[in-house]
Amino acid sequence: MTGAASGIGRATAELFAERGVGVVAVDHDEWALKDVARLDGVVPLAGDVSTEAANQKAVELAVERFGGLDAVVLNAGIGGTRPFEAPGAVEAAERILSVNLRGPVLGI
């Protein structure tokens, strides 16, 4: 599960864990992820979902810890667009596309 350290992602991880479903909780926020990792059946993975390495590691952890992968929740997403003429606007847009589009493609 990506985006597992806050919001809808965290609520979903908590619900799955409460129902006995093993969860590989992926998020870039290591600090917030530590709190989710306290739940029974949750394996934390701090990583950037827009990278192949993080997605590959998440699958490897699911197979190693739970014997396979039955479902995927690709919840990570970011916003925060800037005016196009603002400094760093292109880089910010690239990051949004990377997390919100590339991340789910790699996750699938």
Coordinates of C-alpha atoms in Angstrom, one line a residue:
M1 CA 0.0 0.0 0.0
T2 CA 1.4 3.4 -1.0
G3 CA 0.7 6.6 0.9
A4 CA 0.3 4.6 4.0
A5 CA 1.5 7.1 6.6
S6 CA -1.4 9.6 6.5
G7 CA -4.9 10.3 5.4
I8 CA -6.8 7.7 3.4
G9 CA -3.7 5.5 3.1
R10 CA -3.2 5.3 6.8
A11 CA -6.9 4.7 7.5
T12 CA -6.9 1.9 4.9
A13 CA -3.7 0.3 6.4
E14 CA -5.4 0.5 9.9
L15 CA -8.6 -1.1 8.6
F16 CA -6.7 -3.9 6.8
A17 CA -4.5 -4.6 9.9
E18 CA -7.5 -4.6 12.2
R19 CA -9.1 -7.3 9.9
G20 CA -5.9 -9.4 10.0
V21 CA -4.7 -8.5 6.5
G22 CA -0.9 -8.2 6.3
V23 CA 0.2 -4.8 4.9
V24 CA 3.4 -3.5 3.4
A25 CA 3.0 0.2 4.2
V26 CA 5.0 2.4 1.9
D27 CA 5.5 6.1 2.4
H28 CA 8.3 8.7 2.0
D29 CA 7.6 10.1 5.5
E30 CA 9.7 7.8 7.7
W31 CA 8.7 9.5 10.9
A32 CA 4.9 9.1 10.3
L33 CA 5.5 5.6 9.0
K34 CA 6.9 4.5 12.3
D35 CA 3.5 5.1 14.0
V36 CA 1.7 3.0 11.4
A37 CA 4.4 0.3 11.8
R38 CA 3.2 -0.3 15.4
L39 CA 0.1 -2.0 14.1
D40 CA 0.1 -5.8 14.1
G41 CA 0.7 -7.2 10.6
V42 CA 2.2 -4.0 9.2
V43 CA 5.6 -4.0 7.6
P44 CA 6.9 -0.5 7.0
L45 CA 8.9 0.6 3.9
A46 CA 10.2 4.1 3.6
G47 CA 10.6 4.9 0.0
D48 CA 9.7 7.0 -3.1
V49 CA 6.9 5.3 -5.0
S50 CA 8.0 7.0 -8.2
T51 CA 11.1 4.7 -8.2
E52 CA 11.3 1.2 -9.5
A53 CA 13.4 0.2 -6.5
A54 CA 10.7 1.1 -3.9
N55 CA 8.0 -0.7 -5.8
Q56 CA 10.2 -3.8 -6.3
K57 CA 11.1 -3.8 -2.6
A58 CA 7.4 -3.6 -1.6
V59 CA 6.6 -6.7 -3.6
E60 CA 9.6 -8.5 -2.3
L61 CA 8.5 -7.7 1.3
A62 CA 5.0 -8.9 0.7
V63 CA 6.2 -12.2 -0.7
E64 CA 8.8 -12.6 2.1
R65 CA 6.6 -11.7 5.0
F66 CA 3.1 -12.8 3.8
G67 CA 3.9 -15.5 1.2
G68 CA 2.5 -13.4 -1.7
L69 CA 0.7 -10.4 -2.9
D70 CA -3.1 -10.5 -3.1
A71 CA -4.1 -6.9 -3.5
V72 CA -2.5 -3.5 -4.1
V73 CA -3.7 -0.1 -2.9
L74 CA -1.8 2.7 -4.8
N75 CA -2.9 5.6 -2.7
A76 CA 0.1 7.9 -2.7
G77 CA -0.5 11.3 -4.2
I78 CA 0.7 14.9 -4.0
G79 CA -0.5 18.3 -5.1
G80 CA 0.7 21.9 -4.8
T81 CA 1.0 23.3 -8.2
R82 CA 2.6 26.7 -8.6
P83 CA 2.1 29.4 -11.2
F84 CA 3.9 28.3 -14.3
E85 CA 6.1 31.4 -14.2
A86 CA 7.2 30.8 -10.6
P87 CA 10.7 29.5 -9.9
G88 CA 10.7 25.8 -9.6
A89 CA 7.3 25.4 -11.2
V90 CA 8.5 22.9 -13.8
E91 CA 10.3 20.8 -11.2
A92 CA 7.2 20.8 -8.9
A93 CA 5.0 19.7 -11.8
E94 CA 7.5 16.9 -12.7
R95 CA 7.4 15.7 -9.1
I96 CA 3.6 15.7 -9.0
L97 CA 3.5 13.7 -12.3
S98 CA 6.2 11.3 -11.0
V99 CA 4.3 10.5 -7.8
N100 CA 0.8 10.6 -9.1
L101 CA 1.3 9.0 -12.5
R102 CA 4.6 7.1 -12.6
G103 CA 4.1 5.7 -9.1
P104 CA 0.9 3.9 -9.9
V105 CA 2.2 2.6 -13.3
L106 CA 5.2 1.2 -11.5
G107 CA 3.0 -0.2 -8.7
I108 CA 0.9 -2.1 -11.2

